[in-house]
mmCIF file of C-alpha atoms and ligand atoms in Angstrom:
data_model
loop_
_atom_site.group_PDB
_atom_site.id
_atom_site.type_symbol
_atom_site.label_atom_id
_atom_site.label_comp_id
_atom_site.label_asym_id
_atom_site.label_seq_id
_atom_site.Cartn_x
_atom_site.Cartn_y
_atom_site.Cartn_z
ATOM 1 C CA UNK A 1 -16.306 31.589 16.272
ATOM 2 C CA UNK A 2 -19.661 29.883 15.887
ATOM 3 C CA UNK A 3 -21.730 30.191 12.879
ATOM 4 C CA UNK A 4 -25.178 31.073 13.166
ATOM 5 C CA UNK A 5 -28.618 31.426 10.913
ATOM 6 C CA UNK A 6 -29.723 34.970 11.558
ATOM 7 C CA UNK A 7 -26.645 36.516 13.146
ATOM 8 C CA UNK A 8 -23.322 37.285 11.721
ATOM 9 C CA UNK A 9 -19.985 38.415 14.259
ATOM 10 C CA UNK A 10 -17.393 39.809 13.062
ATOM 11 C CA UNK A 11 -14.297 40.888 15.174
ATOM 12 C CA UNK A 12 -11.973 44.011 14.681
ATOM 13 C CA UNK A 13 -9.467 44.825 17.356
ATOM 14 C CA UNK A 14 -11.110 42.996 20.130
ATOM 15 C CA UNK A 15 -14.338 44.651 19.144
ATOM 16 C CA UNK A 16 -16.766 42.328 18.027
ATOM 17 C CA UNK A 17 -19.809 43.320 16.055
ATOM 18 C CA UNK A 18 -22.946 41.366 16.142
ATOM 19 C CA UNK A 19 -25.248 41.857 12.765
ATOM 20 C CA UNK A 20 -28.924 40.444 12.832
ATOM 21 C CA UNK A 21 -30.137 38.938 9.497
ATOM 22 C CA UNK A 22 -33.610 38.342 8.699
ATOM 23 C CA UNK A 23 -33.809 41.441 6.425
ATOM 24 C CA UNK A 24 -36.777 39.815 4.498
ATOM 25 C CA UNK A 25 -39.142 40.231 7.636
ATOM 26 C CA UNK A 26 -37.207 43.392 8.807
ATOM 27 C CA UNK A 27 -34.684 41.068 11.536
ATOM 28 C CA UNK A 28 -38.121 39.613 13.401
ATOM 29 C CA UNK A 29 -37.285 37.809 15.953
ATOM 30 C CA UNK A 30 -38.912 34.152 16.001
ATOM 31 C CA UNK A 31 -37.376 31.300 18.726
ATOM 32 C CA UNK A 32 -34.257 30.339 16.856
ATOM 33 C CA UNK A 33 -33.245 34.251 16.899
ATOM 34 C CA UNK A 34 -33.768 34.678 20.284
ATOM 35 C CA UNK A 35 -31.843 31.512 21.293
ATOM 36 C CA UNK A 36 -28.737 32.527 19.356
ATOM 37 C CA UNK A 37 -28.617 35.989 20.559
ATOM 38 C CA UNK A 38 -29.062 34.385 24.152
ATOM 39 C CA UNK A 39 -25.761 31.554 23.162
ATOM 40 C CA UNK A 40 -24.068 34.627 21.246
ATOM 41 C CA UNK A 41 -24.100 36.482 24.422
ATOM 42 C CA UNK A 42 -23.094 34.073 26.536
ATOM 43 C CA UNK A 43 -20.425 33.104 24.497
ATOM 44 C CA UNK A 44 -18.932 36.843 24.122
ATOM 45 C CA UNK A 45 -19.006 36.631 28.445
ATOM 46 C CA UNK A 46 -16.473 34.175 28.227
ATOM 47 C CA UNK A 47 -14.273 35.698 25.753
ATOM 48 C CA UNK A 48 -11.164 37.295 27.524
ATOM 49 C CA UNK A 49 -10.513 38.794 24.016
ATOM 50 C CA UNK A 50 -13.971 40.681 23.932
ATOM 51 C CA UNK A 51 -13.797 44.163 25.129
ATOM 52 C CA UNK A 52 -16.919 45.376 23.882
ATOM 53 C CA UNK A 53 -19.906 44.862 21.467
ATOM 54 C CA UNK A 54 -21.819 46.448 18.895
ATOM 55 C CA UNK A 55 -25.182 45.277 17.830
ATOM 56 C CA UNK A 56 -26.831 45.884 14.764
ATOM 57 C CA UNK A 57 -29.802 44.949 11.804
ATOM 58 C CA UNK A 58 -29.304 44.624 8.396
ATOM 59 C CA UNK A 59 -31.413 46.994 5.836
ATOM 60 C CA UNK A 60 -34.440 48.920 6.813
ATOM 61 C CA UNK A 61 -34.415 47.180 10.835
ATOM 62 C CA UNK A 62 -32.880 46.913 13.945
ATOM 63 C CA UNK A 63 -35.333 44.892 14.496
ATOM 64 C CA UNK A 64 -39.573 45.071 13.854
ATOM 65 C CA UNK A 65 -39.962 42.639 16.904
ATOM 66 C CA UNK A 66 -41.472 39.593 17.866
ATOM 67 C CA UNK A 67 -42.694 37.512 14.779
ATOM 68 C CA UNK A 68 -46.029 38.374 14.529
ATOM 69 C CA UNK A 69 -47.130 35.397 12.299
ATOM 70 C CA UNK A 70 -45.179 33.465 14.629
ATOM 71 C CA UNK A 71 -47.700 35.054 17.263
ATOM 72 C CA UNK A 72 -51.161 33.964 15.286
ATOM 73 C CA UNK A 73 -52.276 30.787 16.885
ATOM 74 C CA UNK A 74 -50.126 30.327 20.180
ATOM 75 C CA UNK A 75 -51.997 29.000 22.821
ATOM 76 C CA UNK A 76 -51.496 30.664 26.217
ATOM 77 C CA UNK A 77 -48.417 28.235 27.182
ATOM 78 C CA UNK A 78 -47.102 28.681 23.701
ATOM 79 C CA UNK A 79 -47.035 32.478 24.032
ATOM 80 C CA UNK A 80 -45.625 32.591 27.362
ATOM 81 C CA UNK A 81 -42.151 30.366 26.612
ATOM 82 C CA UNK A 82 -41.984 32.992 23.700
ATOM 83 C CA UNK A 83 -42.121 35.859 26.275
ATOM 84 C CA UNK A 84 -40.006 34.010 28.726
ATOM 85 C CA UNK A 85 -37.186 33.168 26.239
ATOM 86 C CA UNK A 86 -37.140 37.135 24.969
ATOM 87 C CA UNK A 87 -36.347 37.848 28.839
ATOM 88 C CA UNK A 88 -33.586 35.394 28.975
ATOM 89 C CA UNK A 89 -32.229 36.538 25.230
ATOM 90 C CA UNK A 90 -32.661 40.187 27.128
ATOM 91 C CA UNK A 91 -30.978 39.186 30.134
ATOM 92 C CA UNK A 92 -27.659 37.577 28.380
ATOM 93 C CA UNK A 93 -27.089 40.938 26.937
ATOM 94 C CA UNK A 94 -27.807 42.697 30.409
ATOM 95 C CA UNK A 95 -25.264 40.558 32.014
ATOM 96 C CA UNK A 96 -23.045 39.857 29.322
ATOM 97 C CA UNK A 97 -19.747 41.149 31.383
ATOM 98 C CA UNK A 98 -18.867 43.309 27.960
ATOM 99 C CA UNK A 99 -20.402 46.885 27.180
ATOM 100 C CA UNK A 100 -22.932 46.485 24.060
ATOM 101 C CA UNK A 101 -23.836 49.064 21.936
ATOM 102 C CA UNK A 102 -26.734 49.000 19.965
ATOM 103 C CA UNK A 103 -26.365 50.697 16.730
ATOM 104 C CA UNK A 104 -29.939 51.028 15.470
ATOM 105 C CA UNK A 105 -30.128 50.788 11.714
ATOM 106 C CA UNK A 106 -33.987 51.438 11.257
ATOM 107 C CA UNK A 107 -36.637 50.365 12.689
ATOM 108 C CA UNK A 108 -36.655 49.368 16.211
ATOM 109 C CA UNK A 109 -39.842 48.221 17.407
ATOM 110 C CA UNK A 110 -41.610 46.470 20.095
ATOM 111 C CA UNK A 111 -39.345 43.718 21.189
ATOM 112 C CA UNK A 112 -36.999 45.451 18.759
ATOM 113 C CA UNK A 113 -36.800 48.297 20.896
ATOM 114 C CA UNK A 114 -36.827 46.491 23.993
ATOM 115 C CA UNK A 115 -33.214 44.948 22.348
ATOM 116 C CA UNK A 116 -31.579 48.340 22.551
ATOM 117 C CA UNK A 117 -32.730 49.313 25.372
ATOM 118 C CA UNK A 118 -31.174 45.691 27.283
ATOM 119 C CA UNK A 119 -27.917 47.293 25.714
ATOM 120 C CA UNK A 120 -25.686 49.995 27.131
ATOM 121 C CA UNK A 121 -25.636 52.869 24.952
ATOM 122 C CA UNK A 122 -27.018 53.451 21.604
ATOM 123 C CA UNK A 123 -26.365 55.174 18.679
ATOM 124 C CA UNK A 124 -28.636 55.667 16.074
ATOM 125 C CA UNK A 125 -28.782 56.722 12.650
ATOM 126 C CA UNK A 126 -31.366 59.478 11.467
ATOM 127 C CA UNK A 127 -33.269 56.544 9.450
ATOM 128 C CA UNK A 128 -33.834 55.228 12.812
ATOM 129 C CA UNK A 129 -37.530 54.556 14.520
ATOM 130 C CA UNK A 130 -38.401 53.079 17.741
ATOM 131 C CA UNK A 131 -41.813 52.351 19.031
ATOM 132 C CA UNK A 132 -43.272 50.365 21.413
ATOM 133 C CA UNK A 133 -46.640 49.629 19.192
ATOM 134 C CA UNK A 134 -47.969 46.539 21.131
ATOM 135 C CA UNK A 135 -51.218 48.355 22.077
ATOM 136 C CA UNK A 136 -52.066 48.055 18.296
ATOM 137 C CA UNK A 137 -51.956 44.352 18.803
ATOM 138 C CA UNK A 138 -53.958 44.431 22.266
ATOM 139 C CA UNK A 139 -51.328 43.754 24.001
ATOM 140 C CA UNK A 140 -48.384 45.629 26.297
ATOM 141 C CA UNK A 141 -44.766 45.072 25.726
ATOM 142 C CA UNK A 142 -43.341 41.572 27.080
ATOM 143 C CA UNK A 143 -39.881 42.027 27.108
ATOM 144 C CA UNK A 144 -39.822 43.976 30.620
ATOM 145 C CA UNK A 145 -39.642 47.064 28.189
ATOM 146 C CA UNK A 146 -42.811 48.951 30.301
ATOM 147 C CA UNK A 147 -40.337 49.486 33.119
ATOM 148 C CA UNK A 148 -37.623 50.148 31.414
ATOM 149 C CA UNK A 149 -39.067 52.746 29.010
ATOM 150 C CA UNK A 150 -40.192 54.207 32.139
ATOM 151 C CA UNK A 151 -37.147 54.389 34.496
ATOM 152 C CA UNK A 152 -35.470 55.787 30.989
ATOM 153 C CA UNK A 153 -37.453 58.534 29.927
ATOM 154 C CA UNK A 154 -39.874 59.144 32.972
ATOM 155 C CA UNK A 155 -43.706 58.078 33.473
ATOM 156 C CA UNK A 156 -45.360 60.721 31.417
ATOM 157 C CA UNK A 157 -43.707 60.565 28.609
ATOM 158 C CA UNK A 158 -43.296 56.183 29.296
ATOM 159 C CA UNK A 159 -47.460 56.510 29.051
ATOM 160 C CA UNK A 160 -47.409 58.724 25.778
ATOM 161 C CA UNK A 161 -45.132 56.348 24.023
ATOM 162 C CA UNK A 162 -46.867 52.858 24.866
ATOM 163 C CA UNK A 163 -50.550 54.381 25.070
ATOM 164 C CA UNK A 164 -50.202 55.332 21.513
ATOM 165 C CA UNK A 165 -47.757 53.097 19.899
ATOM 166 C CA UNK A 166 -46.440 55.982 17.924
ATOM 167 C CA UNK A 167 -42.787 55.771 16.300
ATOM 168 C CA UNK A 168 -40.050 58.595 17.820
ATOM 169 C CA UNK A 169 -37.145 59.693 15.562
ATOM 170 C CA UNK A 170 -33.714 59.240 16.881
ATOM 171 C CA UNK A 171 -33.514 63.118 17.221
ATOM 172 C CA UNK A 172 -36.932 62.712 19.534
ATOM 173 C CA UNK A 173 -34.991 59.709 21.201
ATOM 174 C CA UNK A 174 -31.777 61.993 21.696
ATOM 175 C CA UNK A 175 -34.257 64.375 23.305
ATOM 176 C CA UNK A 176 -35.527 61.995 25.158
ATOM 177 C CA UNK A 177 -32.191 60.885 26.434
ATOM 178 C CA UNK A 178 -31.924 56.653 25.530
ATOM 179 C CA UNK A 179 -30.239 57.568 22.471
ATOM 180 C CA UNK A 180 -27.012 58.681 23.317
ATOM 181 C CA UNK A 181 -25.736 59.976 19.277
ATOM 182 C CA UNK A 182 -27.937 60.533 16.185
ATOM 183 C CA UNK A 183 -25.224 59.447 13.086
ATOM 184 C CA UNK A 184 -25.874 59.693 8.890
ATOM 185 C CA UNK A 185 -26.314 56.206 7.810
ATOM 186 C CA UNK A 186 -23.341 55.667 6.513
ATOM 187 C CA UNK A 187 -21.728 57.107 9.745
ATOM 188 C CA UNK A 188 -23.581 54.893 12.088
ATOM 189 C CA UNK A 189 -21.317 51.629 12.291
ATOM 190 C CA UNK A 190 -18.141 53.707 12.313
ATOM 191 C CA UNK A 191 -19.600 56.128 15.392
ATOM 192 C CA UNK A 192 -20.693 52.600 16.774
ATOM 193 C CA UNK A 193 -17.537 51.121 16.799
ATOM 194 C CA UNK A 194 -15.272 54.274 18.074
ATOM 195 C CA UNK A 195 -17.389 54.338 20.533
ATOM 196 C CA UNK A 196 -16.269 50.920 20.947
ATOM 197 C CA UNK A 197 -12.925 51.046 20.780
ATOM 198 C CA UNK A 198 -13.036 54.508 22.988
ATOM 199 C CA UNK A 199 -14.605 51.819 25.900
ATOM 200 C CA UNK A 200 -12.657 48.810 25.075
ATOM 201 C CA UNK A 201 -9.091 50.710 25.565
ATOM 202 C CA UNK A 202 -10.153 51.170 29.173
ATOM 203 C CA UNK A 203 -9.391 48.517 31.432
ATOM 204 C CA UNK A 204 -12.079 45.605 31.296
ATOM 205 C CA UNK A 205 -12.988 45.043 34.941
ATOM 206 C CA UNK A 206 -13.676 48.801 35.694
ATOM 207 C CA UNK A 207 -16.038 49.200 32.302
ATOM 208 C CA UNK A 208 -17.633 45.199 33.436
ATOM 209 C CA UNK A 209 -18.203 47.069 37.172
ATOM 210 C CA UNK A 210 -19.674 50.039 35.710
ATOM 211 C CA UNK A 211 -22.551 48.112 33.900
ATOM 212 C CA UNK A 212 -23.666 46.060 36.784
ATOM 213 C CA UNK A 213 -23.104 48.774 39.527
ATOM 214 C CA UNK A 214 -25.962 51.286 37.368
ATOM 215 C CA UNK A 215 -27.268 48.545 36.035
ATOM 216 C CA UNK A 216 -28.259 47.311 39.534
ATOM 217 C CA UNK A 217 -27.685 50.372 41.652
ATOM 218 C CA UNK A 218 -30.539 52.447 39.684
ATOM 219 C CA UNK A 219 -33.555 49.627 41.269
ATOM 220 C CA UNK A 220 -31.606 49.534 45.247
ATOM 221 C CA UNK A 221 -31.515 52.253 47.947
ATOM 222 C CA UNK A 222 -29.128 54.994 47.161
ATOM 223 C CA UNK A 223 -27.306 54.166 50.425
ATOM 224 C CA UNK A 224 -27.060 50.091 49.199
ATOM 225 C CA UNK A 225 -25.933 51.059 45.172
ATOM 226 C CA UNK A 226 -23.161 52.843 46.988
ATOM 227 C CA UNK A 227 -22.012 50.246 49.278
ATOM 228 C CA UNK A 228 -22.102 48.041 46.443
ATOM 229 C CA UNK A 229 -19.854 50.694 44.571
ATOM 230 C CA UNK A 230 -17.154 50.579 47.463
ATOM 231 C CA UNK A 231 -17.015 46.936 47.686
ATOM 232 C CA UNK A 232 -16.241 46.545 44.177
ATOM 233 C CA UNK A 233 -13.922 49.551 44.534
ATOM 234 C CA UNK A 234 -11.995 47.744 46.465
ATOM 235 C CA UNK A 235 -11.915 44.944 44.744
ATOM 236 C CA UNK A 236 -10.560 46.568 41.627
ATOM 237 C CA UNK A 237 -7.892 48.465 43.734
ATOM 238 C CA UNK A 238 -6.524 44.719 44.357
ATOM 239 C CA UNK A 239 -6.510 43.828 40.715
ATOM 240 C CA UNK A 240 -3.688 44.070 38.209
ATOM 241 C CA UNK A 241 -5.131 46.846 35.915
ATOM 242 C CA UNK A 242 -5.326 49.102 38.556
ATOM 243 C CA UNK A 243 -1.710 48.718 39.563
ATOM 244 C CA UNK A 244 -1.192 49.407 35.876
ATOM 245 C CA UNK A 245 -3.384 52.004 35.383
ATOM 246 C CA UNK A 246 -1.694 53.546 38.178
ATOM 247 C CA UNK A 247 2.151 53.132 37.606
ATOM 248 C CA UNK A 248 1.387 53.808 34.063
ATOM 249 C CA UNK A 249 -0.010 57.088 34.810
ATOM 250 C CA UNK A 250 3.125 58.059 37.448
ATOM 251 C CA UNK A 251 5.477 56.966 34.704
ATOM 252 C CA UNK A 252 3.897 59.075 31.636
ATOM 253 C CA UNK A 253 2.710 56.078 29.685
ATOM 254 C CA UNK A 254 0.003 54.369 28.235
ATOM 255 C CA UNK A 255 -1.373 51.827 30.157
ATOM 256 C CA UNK A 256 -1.267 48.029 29.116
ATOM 257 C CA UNK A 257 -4.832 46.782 30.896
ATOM 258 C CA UNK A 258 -5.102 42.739 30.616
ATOM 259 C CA UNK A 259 -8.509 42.285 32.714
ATOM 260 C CA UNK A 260 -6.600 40.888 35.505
HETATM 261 N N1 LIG B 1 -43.367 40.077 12.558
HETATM 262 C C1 LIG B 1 -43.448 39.353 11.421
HETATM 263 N N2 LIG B 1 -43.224 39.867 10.210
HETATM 264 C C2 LIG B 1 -42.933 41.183 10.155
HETATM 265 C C3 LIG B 1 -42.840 41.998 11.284
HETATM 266 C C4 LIG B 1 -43.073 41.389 12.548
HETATM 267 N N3 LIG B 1 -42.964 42.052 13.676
HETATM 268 N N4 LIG B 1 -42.545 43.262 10.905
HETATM 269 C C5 LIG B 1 -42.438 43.220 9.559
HETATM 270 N N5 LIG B 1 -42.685 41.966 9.101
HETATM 271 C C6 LIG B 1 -42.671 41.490 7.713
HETATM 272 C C7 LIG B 1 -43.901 41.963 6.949
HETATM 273 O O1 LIG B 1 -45.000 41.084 7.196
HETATM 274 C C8 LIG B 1 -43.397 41.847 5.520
HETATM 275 O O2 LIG B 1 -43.376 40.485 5.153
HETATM 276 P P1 LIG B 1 -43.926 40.050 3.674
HETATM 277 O O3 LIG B 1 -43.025 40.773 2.701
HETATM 278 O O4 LIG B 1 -43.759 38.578 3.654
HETATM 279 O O5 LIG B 1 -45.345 40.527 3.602
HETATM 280 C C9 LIG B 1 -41.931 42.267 5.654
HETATM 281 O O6 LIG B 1 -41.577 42.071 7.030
HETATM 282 C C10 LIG B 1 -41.686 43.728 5.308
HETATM 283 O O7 LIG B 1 -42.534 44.518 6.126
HETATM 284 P P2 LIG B 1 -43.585 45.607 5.541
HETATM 285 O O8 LIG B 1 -44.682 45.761 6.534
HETATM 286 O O9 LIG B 1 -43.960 45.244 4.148
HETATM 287 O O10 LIG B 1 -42.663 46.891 5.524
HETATM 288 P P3 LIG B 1 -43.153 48.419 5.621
HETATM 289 O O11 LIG B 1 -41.939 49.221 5.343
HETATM 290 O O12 LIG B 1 -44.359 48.636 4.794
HETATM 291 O O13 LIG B 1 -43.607 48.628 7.159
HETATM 292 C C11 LIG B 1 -43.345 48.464 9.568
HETATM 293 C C12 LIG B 1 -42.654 48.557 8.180
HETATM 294 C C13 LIG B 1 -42.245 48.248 10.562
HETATM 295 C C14 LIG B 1 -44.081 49.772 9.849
HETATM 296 C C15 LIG B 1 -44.362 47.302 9.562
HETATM 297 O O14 LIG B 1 -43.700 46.147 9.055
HETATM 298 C C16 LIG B 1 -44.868 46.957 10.959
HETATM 299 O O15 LIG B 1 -45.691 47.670 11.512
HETATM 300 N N6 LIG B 1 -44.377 45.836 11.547
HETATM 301 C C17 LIG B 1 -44.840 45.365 12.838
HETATM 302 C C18 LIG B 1 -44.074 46.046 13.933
HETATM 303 C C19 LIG B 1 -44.616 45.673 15.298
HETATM 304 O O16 LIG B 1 -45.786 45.826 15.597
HETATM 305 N N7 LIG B 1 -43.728 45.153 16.146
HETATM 306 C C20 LIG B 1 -44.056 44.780 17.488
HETATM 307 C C21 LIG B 1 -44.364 43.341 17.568
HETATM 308 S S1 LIG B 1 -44.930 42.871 19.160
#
């Protein structure tokens, strides 16, 4: 497993959890954080072993963002790599072939926020906060989070949220549908990872097909997202899980699913 400055993976049970550590500037993000999400991601892809992922902060954060200080005195060119590596960072976790979910900690803010929402479900605990407070700054979220905060919880309320920075709860979030469970504290890792473990007992290629077909299908045509569901469909009717999955259920049994 590598070893890494600001992130620490564990594994239980082919569940591996992901834990940011910058606690002293509430998990930040500066450059070297956002390349070894991007190579942590990328890494858990390849893993055959990996059935799902749960990302988290350390003490009062998820994470507060980009690195502010790291911000004051960029020149344009500087400040753009910076937004282009968050979007690849955001990306390896959008096509990372495993399901992650983001247990949010604290605070979740700005490119923080933009984190969970490049997961696929998230849980949050009731100390949670998420914001999207870059109009404070002058500026407008970077990390593609406008359009996602919008295709999540609809233009109106997209316009409230980012027009006035403000922080939501994660009972407001629940509300608002992009949090999917509100947990105590001390509850949130262990909701995090049944969750988990609920997803990664299912068989891998079905759960790595449902991310990219609503991943993708939810920007294409209704009539093209469900093409794209048949064809992979019948792809997975061809693989060995299904054949598994199948027998297994004729024969009263659980099934053994080996992402074949
Ligand atoms: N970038 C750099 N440093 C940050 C940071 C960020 N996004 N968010 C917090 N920190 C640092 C603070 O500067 C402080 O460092 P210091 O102890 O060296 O002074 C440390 O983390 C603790 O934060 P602090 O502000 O003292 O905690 P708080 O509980 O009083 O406030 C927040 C918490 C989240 C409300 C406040 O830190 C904040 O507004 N952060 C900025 C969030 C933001 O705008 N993110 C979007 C960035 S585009």
């Amino acid at each position: 497993m590598h070893s890494y400055t600001y992130l620490q993976v564990a594994e239980q049970e082919r569940v591996f959890t992901v834990t940011i550590r910058r606690e002293e500037k509430l998990n930040a993000m500066n450059r070297e954080m956002m390349a070894e999400l991007t190579d942590c991601f990328g890494w858990l892809h390849r893993q055959d072993q990996a059935r799902a992922v749960v990302l988290t902060g350390t003490g009062k954060a998820f994470m507060a963002g980009a690195d502010i200080e790291g911000y004051h005195g960029f020149d344009m060119a500087q400040f753009f790599a910076f937004q282009d590596q968050g979007r690849e960072m955001y990306r390896s976790i959008e096509t990372c072939g495993k399901p992650v979910i983001a247990a949010v900690n604290g605070y979740a803010l700005g490119g923080g926020f933009e984190l969970a929402l490049a997961c696929d479900l998230i849980v949050a605990s009731e100390k949670a906060k998420f914001g999207l407070p870059e109009v404070k700054l002058g500026l407008v979220p970077g990390g593609g989070g406008i359009q996602k905060i919008a295709r999540a919880v609809g233009p109106y309320a997209a316009k409230e949220l980012t027009m006035t920075g403000r922080f939501v709860t994660a009972a407001e979030g629940r509300i608002m549908q992009f949090v999917h469970q509100v947990t105590e504290p001390e509850a949130l890792l262990e909701t995090a990872l049944k969750l988990a473990q609920d997803i990664a007992a299912q068989a891998p290629l079905a759960v790595q097909a449902l991310k990219k077909l609503i991943n993708e299908g939810r920007d294409a045509s209704l009539e093209t997202a469900q093409a794209y569901d048949r064809a992979y469909l019948a792809s997975l009717f061809h693989s060995e899980d299904a054949k598994e999955g199948i027998a297994a259920f004729v024969a009263k049994r659980p099934p053994q699913f080996r992402g074949r």
